[in-house]
Every structure is written in C-alpha cells, then in structure tokens.
Amino acid sequence: MFKFLSRASLALALSAVSGAALAQSGEVSAQDANRQFVIDLGVGAIAKPRYEAADSYLVYPFPIVSVGRFYLPGLGQVVDGRRKSGIFFYPSFNFIGERKASDSADLTGTRTVDWALELGLGGGFRTEHFRAFAELRQGINGHSGQVGQLGLDGIVYPAEKWEVSFGPRADFATDDYMDTYFGVSASEAANSGGRLTRYDPSGGFKSVGLAARASYDFNDDVRLHIQGGYDRLIGEAADSPIADAGSKDQFSIGLGVSYRFAFDVFK
C-alpha cells in the first residue's frame, strides 16, 4: 500500500504542471499483463503560445500519464492493455497559468486572470489502426466553466518499437471559459486605450486543428514521445478582440519521456 500511495503522490505532483494526459499506453508486456495496474508516468517540455490567442511562445513543462491496465474491485480490469481494440478511459487534466496585462501589449487594460486547473475524464474506442475519443474537464480557480475536445486518430507502426498517431481535433468550451479568456468588459475596453472593444462571447466550439504524436519504446519500461499540433481559433473565440490583436493560429511542439509502473494493490 505504501508503494501505491507514493506512486499516487507522484501522479498528483505531475498533474500540477501544464499539459493534458496522453490517451493511450504502449503495448503491455507479458509480465505486466498479470498486474492489476500498469501506469506510465513522465514529464516533458512543450513550446506553445504564452496564452490562448497569443502570438508569442514559451516553453512549459507538461505531464505524461497513460494507463495500460486499471483494476476496480467488483468490476475487474476496466482498462486492459492486452486488448488491441475496444473502449478505453483515461484521466484528462490541464493547467492554465496566470494571465496578466503585462504578458503582452495586446492585453493592455485587461484584468489578471488567475491560474486554473482543469480536471476530468476522457474515453473512446480504438482498434489497432484507429482511435476516436472525447474529453470533458471542469475548470477550478481561474475559471469555473467546462471544456472538452473531440478527436480522431489514425495509428501506424512504421518500425519495430515505434507508434505514430495523427488526426483532427475540435475543442469546445462553455460561456464561463469563453468570457474569461476571450471576453472584454466595458472597463477593460476603456482601460485599453482603444486597443480593445467590449465583447461578450458565448460558449461553443472554439478551435479546430490537427495533432500528431510519435512514441518509441526504448525498453519495456521507458518510452520516448514527441508531439506537435496546430489549432485555428473559430467562432466567437476567433471574433474576440484579444484574438484579433494576437493570433488565431496556435502551434505547439513537445518532447518527453515516461516510465512504466506495474503493481498490485488488491489481493
């Protein structure tokens, strides 16, 4: 049990940095296939916009979390990494850093938006060469809205130990999120010195794009990952004065490494 608690603490620590959980785990070895839990944990660095709609970039840490096997008493293995196809579930989370007017001249006059943690769940269906998934997260602290993503991936194996996935994405958010990050109040517009106009967006789809990831199994426990993406702001997010001042095109690229933990808790 002590080992389980220490590993859980590590997972919580990783979830406190920027990024979202990975949706899949690598192939589970014959030895690990007999364990109740197989979880890959790691960390990487990703270059992405300083804030949503920004035209400048920063490098942030991001966690890597993927679940190969997961056991619940009474239900058994709710995630079984030995299966090449079927329904899967995974934790979904994201951390958004504080946004201040001093971050960019494009934000002149806007209020400070506190950091936000988003927690939720993702799930979908996959075969050996295809994956469809959806995520939904609840915002905490900086915003109290709900955000989510829909995605489709093709999956190929160009060489032994390599897995490559790529496909389209569509992101959506509720009114509270949109108003927090894309809205401009009357006082903010007045304080901007004419840079921004008052704007009150509604919830809906906020971006569409493409994502790709390549993973390499260095050995049975260590996996290397490289990922990249492009998103285009759409709808009321794209119409925001903040997006007009910044950029509607958002790019990202990251590199990371994960380590596999396989263990039993329930006897």
PDB file of C-alpha atoms in Angstrom:
ATOM      1  CA  MET A   1       0.000   0.000   0.000  1.00  0.00           C
ATOM      2  CA  PHE A   2       2.903   2.379   0.746  1.00  0.00           C
ATOM      3  CA  LYS A   3       4.204   1.879  -2.778  1.00  0.00           C
ATOM      4  CA  PHE A   4       0.750   2.630  -4.166  1.00  0.00           C
ATOM      5  CA  LEU A   5       0.457   5.850  -2.142  1.00  0.00           C
ATOM      6  CA  SER A   6       3.905   7.032  -3.194  1.00  0.00           C
ATOM      7  CA  ARG A   7       3.076   6.428  -6.847  1.00  0.00           C
ATOM      8  CA  ALA A   8      -0.254   8.206  -6.477  1.00  0.00           C
ATOM      9  CA  SER A   9       1.561  11.186  -4.941  1.00  0.00           C
ATOM     10  CA  LEU A  10       3.895  11.281  -7.931  1.00  0.00           C
ATOM     11  CA  ALA A  11       0.918  11.318 -10.299  1.00  0.00           C
ATOM     12  CA  LEU A  12      -0.668  14.217  -8.408  1.00  0.00           C
ATOM     13  CA  ALA A  13       2.589  16.153  -8.479  1.00  0.00           C
ATOM     14  CA  LEU A  14       2.864  15.723 -12.235  1.00  0.00           C
ATOM     15  CA  SER A  15      -0.718  16.844 -12.730  1.00  0.00           C
ATOM     16  CA  ALA A  16       0.156  20.234 -11.256  1.00  0.00           C
ATOM     17  CA  VAL A  17       2.080  21.307 -14.359  1.00  0.00           C
ATOM     18  CA  SER A  18       0.917  22.343 -17.781  1.00  0.00           C
ATOM     19  CA  GLY A  19      -0.468  19.818 -20.232  1.00  0.00           C
ATOM     20  CA  ALA A  20      -3.014  17.072 -20.720  1.00  0.00           C
ATOM     21  CA  ALA A  21      -2.882  13.353 -20.145  1.00  0.00           C
ATOM     22  CA  LEU A  22      -1.959  11.086 -23.004  1.00  0.00           C
ATOM     23  CA  ALA A  23      -4.792   8.883 -24.195  1.00  0.00           C
ATOM     24  CA  GLN A  24      -3.019   5.586 -24.701  1.00  0.00           C
ATOM     25  CA  SER A  25      -0.286   3.392 -23.309  1.00  0.00           C
ATOM     26  CA  GLY A  26       2.259   1.316 -25.191  1.00  0.00           C
ATOM     27  CA  GLU A  27       1.939  -2.415 -25.606  1.00  0.00           C
ATOM     28  CA  VAL A  28       1.827  -4.218 -22.239  1.00  0.00           C
ATOM     29  CA  SER A  29       4.485  -6.937 -21.834  1.00  0.00           C
ATOM     30  CA  ALA A  30       3.564 -10.493 -20.908  1.00  0.00           C
ATOM     31  CA  GLN A  31       4.931  -9.949 -17.388  1.00  0.00           C
ATOM     32  CA  ASP A  32       2.998  -6.717 -16.812  1.00  0.00           C
ATOM     33  CA  ALA A  33      -0.181  -8.224 -18.279  1.00  0.00           C
ATOM     34  CA  ASN A  34      -0.687 -10.069 -14.980  1.00  0.00           C
ATOM     35  CA  ARG A  35      -0.571  -6.887 -12.885  1.00  0.00           C
ATOM     36  CA  GLN A  36      -3.677  -5.019 -11.667  1.00  0.00           C
ATOM     37  CA  PHE A  37      -2.236  -1.608 -12.540  1.00  0.00           C
ATOM     38  CA  VAL A  38       0.082  -0.571 -15.363  1.00  0.00           C
ATOM     39  CA  ILE A  39       0.602   3.194 -15.472  1.00  0.00           C
ATOM     40  CA  ASP A  40       3.142   5.214 -17.450  1.00  0.00           C
ATOM     41  CA  LEU A  41       4.238   8.441 -15.743  1.00  0.00           C
ATOM     42  CA  GLY A  42       6.634  11.005 -17.110  1.00  0.00           C
ATOM     43  CA  VAL A  43       7.362  14.611 -17.895  1.00  0.00           C
ATOM     44  CA  GLY A  44       8.294  16.653 -20.933  1.00  0.00           C
ATOM     45  CA  ALA A  45       8.673  20.179 -22.242  1.00  0.00           C
ATOM     46  CA  ILE A  46       6.377  21.824 -24.772  1.00  0.00           C
ATOM     47  CA  ALA A  47       6.597  25.097 -26.678  1.00  0.00           C
ATOM     48  CA  LYS A  48       3.160  26.690 -27.039  1.00  0.00           C
ATOM     49  CA  PRO A  49       1.523  30.151 -27.029  1.00  0.00           C
ATOM     50  CA  ARG A  50       2.069  32.249 -23.893  1.00  0.00           C
ATOM     51  CA  TYR A  51      -1.723  32.356 -23.505  1.00  0.00           C
ATOM     52  CA  GLU A  52      -4.624  31.323 -25.731  1.00  0.00           C
ATOM     53  CA  ALA A  53      -4.677  33.616 -28.804  1.00  0.00           C
ATOM     54  CA  ALA A  54      -1.138  34.886 -28.123  1.00  0.00           C
ATOM     55  CA  ASP A  55       1.338  35.472 -30.935  1.00  0.00           C
ATOM     56  CA  SER A  56       4.352  34.806 -28.676  1.00  0.00           C
ATOM     57  CA  TYR A  57       5.543  31.456 -27.315  1.00  0.00           C
ATOM     58  CA  LEU A  58       7.010  29.986 -24.121  1.00  0.00           C
ATOM     59  CA  VAL A  59       8.320  26.541 -23.125  1.00  0.00           C
ATOM     60  CA  TYR A  60       6.301  24.838 -20.376  1.00  0.00           C
ATOM     61  CA  PRO A  61       6.631  21.515 -18.543  1.00  0.00           C
ATOM     62  CA  PHE A  62       3.851  19.010 -19.153  1.00  0.00           C
ATOM     63  CA  PRO A  63       2.964  15.663 -17.547  1.00  0.00           C
ATOM     64  CA  ILE A  64       2.704  12.343 -19.354  1.00  0.00           C
ATOM     65  CA  VAL A  65       0.158   9.945 -17.890  1.00  0.00           C
ATOM     66  CA  SER A  66      -1.137   6.868 -19.683  1.00  0.00           C
ATOM     67  CA  VAL A  67      -2.975   3.878 -18.284  1.00  0.00           C
ATOM     68  CA  GLY A  68      -2.274   0.400 -19.626  1.00  0.00           C
ATOM     69  CA  ARG A  69      -4.212  -1.587 -17.022  1.00  0.00           C
ATOM     70  CA  PHE A  70      -6.537  -0.408 -14.257  1.00  0.00           C
ATOM     71  CA  TYR A  71      -8.382  -2.579 -11.737  1.00  0.00           C
ATOM     72  CA  LEU A  72     -11.503  -1.739  -9.713  1.00  0.00           C
ATOM     73  CA  PRO A  73     -12.828  -4.147  -7.056  1.00  0.00           C
ATOM     74  CA  GLY A  74     -16.095  -5.666  -8.160  1.00  0.00           C
ATOM     75  CA  LEU A  75     -15.584  -4.640 -11.783  1.00  0.00           C
ATOM     76  CA  GLY A  76     -12.209  -6.176 -12.543  1.00  0.00           C
ATOM     77  CA  GLN A  77      -9.925  -4.735 -15.222  1.00  0.00           C
ATOM     78  CA  VAL A  78     -11.744  -1.664 -16.507  1.00  0.00           C
ATOM     79  CA  VAL A  79      -8.697  -0.891 -18.692  1.00  0.00           C
ATOM     80  CA  ASP A  80      -6.950  -3.911 -20.183  1.00  0.00           C
ATOM     81  CA  GLY A  81      -3.761  -3.129 -22.102  1.00  0.00           C
ATOM     82  CA  ARG A  82      -3.693  -6.606 -23.625  1.00  0.00           C
ATOM     83  CA  ARG A  83      -6.617  -5.680 -25.849  1.00  0.00           C
ATOM     84  CA  LYS A  84      -5.772  -4.081 -29.182  1.00  0.00           C
ATOM     85  CA  SER A  85      -9.325  -2.815 -29.660  1.00  0.00           C
ATOM     86  CA  GLY A  86     -12.298  -1.740 -27.602  1.00  0.00           C
ATOM     87  CA  ILE A  87     -13.443   1.006 -25.239  1.00  0.00           C
ATOM     88  CA  PHE A  88     -10.856   2.876 -23.154  1.00  0.00           C
ATOM     89  CA  PHE A  89     -10.874   5.559 -20.444  1.00  0.00           C
ATOM     90  CA  TYR A  90      -8.180   7.863 -19.092  1.00  0.00           C
ATOM     91  CA  PRO A  91      -7.739  10.877 -16.785  1.00  0.00           C
ATOM     92  CA  SER A  92      -7.830  14.246 -18.517  1.00  0.00           C
ATOM     93  CA  PHE A  93      -6.372  17.383 -16.971  1.00  0.00           C
ATOM     94  CA  ASN A  94      -4.848  20.704 -17.897  1.00  0.00           C
ATOM     95  CA  PHE A  95      -3.202  23.599 -16.104  1.00  0.00           C
ATOM     96  CA  ILE A  96      -3.538  27.175 -17.383  1.00  0.00           C
ATOM     97  CA  GLY A  97      -1.099  29.673 -15.941  1.00  0.00           C
ATOM     98  CA  GLU A  98      -1.952  33.153 -14.710  1.00  0.00           C
ATOM     99  CA  ARG A  99      -2.574  35.716 -17.444  1.00  0.00           C
ATOM    100  CA  LYS A 100      -1.628  39.345 -16.778  1.00  0.00           C
ATOM    101  CA  ALA A 101      -1.855  42.537 -18.804  1.00  0.00           C
ATOM    102  CA  SER A 102       1.929  42.753 -18.612  1.00  0.00           C
ATOM    103  CA  ASP A 103       2.256  39.492 -20.584  1.00  0.00           C
ATOM    104  CA  SER A 104       1.691  41.366 -23.848  1.00  0.00           C
ATOM    105  CA  ALA A 105       0.817  44.815 -25.158  1.00  0.00           C
ATOM    106  CA  ASP A 106      -2.190  43.077 -26.765  1.00  0.00           C
ATOM    107  CA  LEU A 107      -3.641  42.628 -23.243  1.00  0.00           C
ATOM    108  CA  THR A 108      -3.306  46.272 -22.164  1.00  0.00           C
ATOM    109  CA  GLY A 109      -6.140  47.193 -19.816  1.00  0.00           C
ATOM    110  CA  THR A 110      -7.333  43.634 -19.129  1.00  0.00           C
ATOM    111  CA  ARG A 111      -7.703  42.220 -15.645  1.00  0.00           C
ATOM    112  CA  THR A 112      -5.435  39.498 -14.270  1.00  0.00           C
ATOM    113  CA  VAL A 113      -6.851  36.000 -14.766  1.00  0.00           C
ATOM    114  CA  ASP A 114      -5.716  33.647 -12.017  1.00  0.00           C
ATOM    115  CA  TRP A 115      -4.290  30.186 -12.749  1.00  0.00           C
ATOM    116  CA  ALA A 116      -6.809  27.446 -13.477  1.00  0.00           C
ATOM    117  CA  LEU A 117      -6.754  23.697 -13.031  1.00  0.00           C
ATOM    118  CA  GLU A 118      -8.999  21.563 -15.240  1.00  0.00           C
ATOM    119  CA  LEU A 119      -9.871  18.034 -14.136  1.00  0.00           C
ATOM    120  CA  GLY A 120     -11.973  15.488 -15.978  1.00  0.00           C
ATOM    121  CA  LEU A 121     -12.214  12.251 -17.872  1.00  0.00           C
ATOM    122  CA  GLY A 122     -11.643  11.084 -21.410  1.00  0.00           C
ATOM    123  CA  GLY A 123     -12.797   7.985 -23.197  1.00  0.00           C
ATOM    124  CA  GLY A 124     -13.272   6.481 -26.597  1.00  0.00           C
ATOM    125  CA  PHE A 125     -12.964   3.477 -28.851  1.00  0.00           C
ATOM    126  CA  ARG A 126      -9.867   2.184 -30.605  1.00  0.00           C
ATOM    127  CA  THR A 127      -8.708  -0.523 -32.927  1.00  0.00           C
ATOM    128  CA  GLU A 128      -5.123  -1.305 -33.863  1.00  0.00           C
ATOM    129  CA  HIS A 129      -5.090   1.454 -36.508  1.00  0.00           C
ATOM    130  CA  PHE A 130      -7.870   3.859 -35.442  1.00  0.00           C
ATOM    131  CA  ARG A 131      -8.907   5.796 -32.340  1.00  0.00           C
ATOM    132  CA  ALA A 132     -11.882   8.083 -31.622  1.00  0.00           C
ATOM    133  CA  PHE A 133     -12.162   9.891 -28.300  1.00  0.00           C
ATOM    134  CA  ALA A 134     -13.806  12.677 -26.331  1.00  0.00           C
ATOM    135  CA  GLU A 135     -12.684  14.584 -23.220  1.00  0.00           C
ATOM    136  CA  LEU A 136     -14.587  16.747 -20.740  1.00  0.00           C
ATOM    137  CA  ARG A 137     -12.980  18.774 -17.935  1.00  0.00           C
ATOM    138  CA  GLN A 138     -14.217  21.068 -15.166  1.00  0.00           C
ATOM    139  CA  GLY A 139     -12.341  24.303 -14.505  1.00  0.00           C
ATOM    140  CA  ILE A 140     -11.232  25.226 -10.981  1.00  0.00           C
ATOM    141  CA  ASN A 141      -9.997  28.603  -9.665  1.00  0.00           C
ATOM    142  CA  GLY A 142      -9.235  30.745 -12.750  1.00  0.00           C
ATOM    143  CA  HIS A 143     -12.472  29.745 -14.473  1.00  0.00           C
ATOM    144  CA  SER A 144     -15.443  27.596 -13.500  1.00  0.00           C
ATOM    145  CA  GLY A 145     -16.555  26.552 -16.978  1.00  0.00           C
ATOM    146  CA  GLN A 146     -16.384  23.218 -18.752  1.00  0.00           C
ATOM    147  CA  VAL A 147     -14.062  22.499 -21.663  1.00  0.00           C
ATOM    148  CA  GLY A 148     -13.705  19.482 -23.910  1.00  0.00           C
ATOM    149  CA  GLN A 149     -12.197  18.014 -27.011  1.00  0.00           C
ATOM    150  CA  LEU A 150     -13.261  15.611 -29.767  1.00  0.00           C
ATOM    151  CA  GLY A 151     -10.635  13.756 -31.774  1.00  0.00           C
ATOM    152  CA  LEU A 152      -9.965  11.088 -34.378  1.00  0.00           C
ATOM    153  CA  ASP A 153      -6.596   9.429 -34.950  1.00  0.00           C
ATOM    154  CA  GLY A 154      -5.056   7.103 -37.451  1.00  0.00           C
ATOM    155  CA  ILE A 155      -2.406   4.868 -35.851  1.00  0.00           C
ATOM    156  CA  VAL A 156       0.542   3.379 -37.732  1.00  0.00           C
ATOM    157  CA  TYR A 157       3.638   1.388 -36.744  1.00  0.00           C
ATOM    158  CA  PRO A 158       6.401   2.416 -39.166  1.00  0.00           C
ATOM    159  CA  ALA A 159       9.068   0.285 -37.462  1.00  0.00           C
ATOM    160  CA  GLU A 160       9.529  -2.022 -34.502  1.00  0.00           C
ATOM    161  CA  LYS A 161       9.029  -0.146 -31.190  1.00  0.00           C
ATOM    162  CA  TRP A 162       7.529   2.898 -32.969  1.00  0.00           C
ATOM    163  CA  GLU A 163       3.902   4.067 -32.755  1.00  0.00           C
ATOM    164  CA  VAL A 164       2.698   7.152 -34.652  1.00  0.00           C
ATOM    165  CA  SER A 165      -0.772   8.697 -34.371  1.00  0.00           C
ATOM    166  CA  PHE A 166      -2.259  11.734 -36.118  1.00  0.00           C
ATOM    167  CA  GLY A 167      -5.664  13.240 -36.751  1.00  0.00           C
ATOM    168  CA  PRO A 168      -8.102  16.149 -36.402  1.00  0.00           C
ATOM    169  CA  ARG A 169      -9.220  17.849 -33.195  1.00  0.00           C
ATOM    170  CA  ALA A 170     -12.131  20.089 -32.226  1.00  0.00           C
ATOM    171  CA  ASP A 171     -12.212  21.969 -28.907  1.00  0.00           C
ATOM    172  CA  PHE A 172     -15.281  23.473 -27.221  1.00  0.00           C
ATOM    173  CA  ALA A 173     -15.982  25.473 -24.060  1.00  0.00           C
ATOM    174  CA  THR A 174     -18.905  26.873 -22.088  1.00  0.00           C
ATOM    175  CA  ASP A 175     -19.793  30.542 -21.556  1.00  0.00           C
ATOM    176  CA  ASP A 176     -17.700  30.990 -18.407  1.00  0.00           C
ATOM    177  CA  TYR A 177     -14.477  29.844 -20.072  1.00  0.00           C
ATOM    178  CA  MET A 178     -15.095  31.896 -23.204  1.00  0.00           C
ATOM    179  CA  ASP A 179     -15.897  35.022 -21.214  1.00  0.00           C
ATOM    180  CA  THR A 180     -12.799  34.559 -19.015  1.00  0.00           C
ATOM    181  CA  TYR A 181     -10.259  34.161 -21.821  1.00  0.00           C
ATOM    182  CA  PHE A 182     -11.876  35.840 -24.822  1.00  0.00           C
ATOM    183  CA  GLY A 183     -14.310  38.339 -23.331  1.00  0.00           C
ATOM    184  CA  VAL A 184     -13.604  42.056 -22.813  1.00  0.00           C
ATOM    185  CA  SER A 185     -15.600  44.010 -20.241  1.00  0.00           C
ATOM    186  CA  ALA A 186     -16.584  47.650 -20.649  1.00  0.00           C
ATOM    187  CA  SER A 187     -13.975  48.735 -18.096  1.00  0.00           C
ATOM    188  CA  GLU A 188     -11.255  46.665 -19.771  1.00  0.00           C
ATOM    189  CA  ALA A 189     -12.098  48.224 -23.134  1.00  0.00           C
ATOM    190  CA  ALA A 190     -11.924  51.703 -21.598  1.00  0.00           C
ATOM    191  CA  ASN A 191      -8.591  50.926 -19.901  1.00  0.00           C
ATOM    192  CA  SER A 192      -7.058  49.510 -23.085  1.00  0.00           C
ATOM    193  CA  GLY A 193      -6.708  52.934 -24.665  1.00  0.00           C
ATOM    194  CA  GLY A 194      -8.659  51.916 -27.758  1.00  0.00           C
ATOM    195  CA  ARG A 195      -6.787  48.644 -28.358  1.00  0.00           C
ATOM    196  CA  LEU A 196      -9.794  46.508 -27.381  1.00  0.00           C
ATOM    197  CA  THR A 197     -13.571  46.817 -27.716  1.00  0.00           C
ATOM    198  CA  ARG A 198     -16.224  45.406 -25.406  1.00  0.00           C
ATOM    199  CA  TYR A 199     -17.001  41.768 -26.224  1.00  0.00           C
ATOM    200  CA  ASP A 200     -19.235  39.148 -24.566  1.00  0.00           C
ATOM    201  CA  PRO A 201     -18.780  35.709 -26.220  1.00  0.00           C
ATOM    202  CA  SER A 202     -20.981  32.655 -25.784  1.00  0.00           C
ATOM    203  CA  GLY A 203     -19.968  29.031 -25.406  1.00  0.00           C
ATOM    204  CA  GLY A 204     -19.419  26.679 -28.331  1.00  0.00           C
ATOM    205  CA  PHE A 205     -16.629  25.281 -30.456  1.00  0.00           C
ATOM    206  CA  LYS A 206     -13.550  27.474 -30.113  1.00  0.00           C
ATOM    207  CA  SER A 207     -10.916  25.796 -32.292  1.00  0.00           C
ATOM    208  CA  VAL A 208     -10.246  23.058 -34.822  1.00  0.00           C
ATOM    209  CA  GLY A 209      -6.883  21.615 -35.696  1.00  0.00           C
ATOM    210  CA  LEU A 210      -4.546  18.688 -36.160  1.00  0.00           C
ATOM    211  CA  ALA A 211      -2.377  16.764 -33.699  1.00  0.00           C
ATOM    212  CA  ALA A 212       0.368  14.176 -34.129  1.00  0.00           C
ATOM    213  CA  ARG A 213       2.447  12.102 -31.748  1.00  0.00           C
ATOM    214  CA  ALA A 214       5.265   9.582 -32.167  1.00  0.00           C
ATOM    215  CA  SER A 215       6.322   7.240 -29.354  1.00  0.00           C
ATOM    216  CA  TYR A 216       9.362   4.976 -29.195  1.00  0.00           C
ATOM    217  CA  ASP A 217       9.749   2.066 -26.752  1.00  0.00           C
ATOM    218  CA  PHE A 218      13.348   2.418 -25.563  1.00  0.00           C
ATOM    219  CA  ASN A 219      12.757  -0.726 -23.471  1.00  0.00           C
ATOM    220  CA  ASP A 220       9.849  -2.408 -21.634  1.00  0.00           C
ATOM    221  CA  ASP A 221       9.639   0.452 -19.114  1.00  0.00           C
ATOM    222  CA  VAL A 222      10.933   3.629 -20.774  1.00  0.00           C
ATOM    223  CA  ARG A 223       9.086   5.341 -23.629  1.00  0.00           C
ATOM    224  CA  LEU A 224      10.116   8.475 -25.558  1.00  0.00           C
ATOM    225  CA  HIS A 225       7.471  10.827 -27.003  1.00  0.00           C
ATOM    226  CA  ILE A 226       7.397  13.716 -29.451  1.00  0.00           C
ATOM    227  CA  GLN A 227       4.168  15.565 -30.200  1.00  0.00           C
ATOM    228  CA  GLY A 228       3.029  18.563 -32.173  1.00  0.00           C
ATOM    229  CA  GLY A 229      -0.163  20.329 -33.074  1.00  0.00           C
ATOM    230  CA  TYR A 230      -1.879  23.176 -34.864  1.00  0.00           C
ATOM    231  CA  ASP A 231      -5.151  24.807 -33.841  1.00  0.00           C
ATOM    232  CA  ARG A 232      -7.151  27.532 -35.570  1.00  0.00           C
ATOM    233  CA  LEU A 233      -9.475  29.620 -33.414  1.00  0.00           C
ATOM    234  CA  ILE A 234     -13.016  29.664 -34.789  1.00  0.00           C
ATOM    235  CA  GLY A 235     -16.446  31.040 -33.963  1.00  0.00           C
ATOM    236  CA  GLU A 236     -16.761  33.528 -31.139  1.00  0.00           C
ATOM    237  CA  ALA A 237     -13.215  32.810 -29.952  1.00  0.00           C
ATOM    238  CA  ALA A 238     -11.842  33.949 -33.320  1.00  0.00           C
ATOM    239  CA  ASP A 239     -14.074  37.055 -33.252  1.00  0.00           C
ATOM    240  CA  SER A 240     -12.638  38.196 -29.913  1.00  0.00           C
ATOM    241  CA  PRO A 241     -10.648  41.460 -29.895  1.00  0.00           C
ATOM    242  CA  ILE A 242      -7.982  39.539 -27.975  1.00  0.00           C
ATOM    243  CA  ALA A 243      -7.618  37.083 -30.889  1.00  0.00           C
ATOM    244  CA  ASP A 244      -7.639  39.955 -33.399  1.00  0.00           C
ATOM    245  CA  ALA A 245      -4.776  41.607 -31.526  1.00  0.00           C
ATOM    246  CA  GLY A 246      -2.849  38.352 -31.145  1.00  0.00           C
ATOM    247  CA  SER A 247      -3.105  35.325 -33.436  1.00  0.00           C
ATOM    248  CA  LYS A 248      -5.838  32.914 -34.426  1.00  0.00           C
ATOM    249  CA  ASP A 249      -3.193  30.323 -35.395  1.00  0.00           C
ATOM    250  CA  GLN A 250      -1.807  28.336 -32.468  1.00  0.00           C
ATOM    251  CA  PHE A 251       1.121  25.899 -32.783  1.00  0.00           C
ATOM    252  CA  SER A 252       2.799  23.560 -30.294  1.00  0.00           C
ATOM    253  CA  ILE A 253       5.641  21.036 -30.211  1.00  0.00           C
ATOM    254  CA  GLY A 254       6.883  18.977 -27.280  1.00  0.00           C
ATOM    255  CA  LEU A 255       9.264  16.212 -26.226  1.00  0.00           C
ATOM    256  CA  GLY A 256       9.051  13.929 -23.200  1.00  0.00           C
ATOM    257  CA  VAL A 257       9.909  10.605 -21.579  1.00  0.00           C
ATOM    258  CA  SER A 258       7.791   8.262 -19.454  1.00  0.00           C
ATOM    259  CA  TYR A 259       8.491   5.323 -17.145  1.00  0.00           C
ATOM    260  CA  ARG A 260       6.168   2.357 -16.624  1.00  0.00           C
ATOM    261  CA  PHE A 261       4.998   1.298 -13.162  1.00  0.00           C
ATOM    262  CA  ALA A 262       3.325  -2.117 -12.873  1.00  0.00           C
ATOM    263  CA  PHE A 263       1.961  -3.172  -9.471  1.00  0.00           C
ATOM    264  CA  ASP A 264      -0.855  -4.820  -7.500  1.00  0.00           C
ATOM    265  CA  VAL A 265      -2.870  -3.219  -4.719  1.00  0.00           C
ATOM    266  CA  PHE A 266      -5.820  -5.533  -4.063  1.00  0.00           C
ATOM    267  CA  LYS A 267      -5.109  -9.106  -3.009  1.00  0.00           C
TER     268      LYS A 267
END
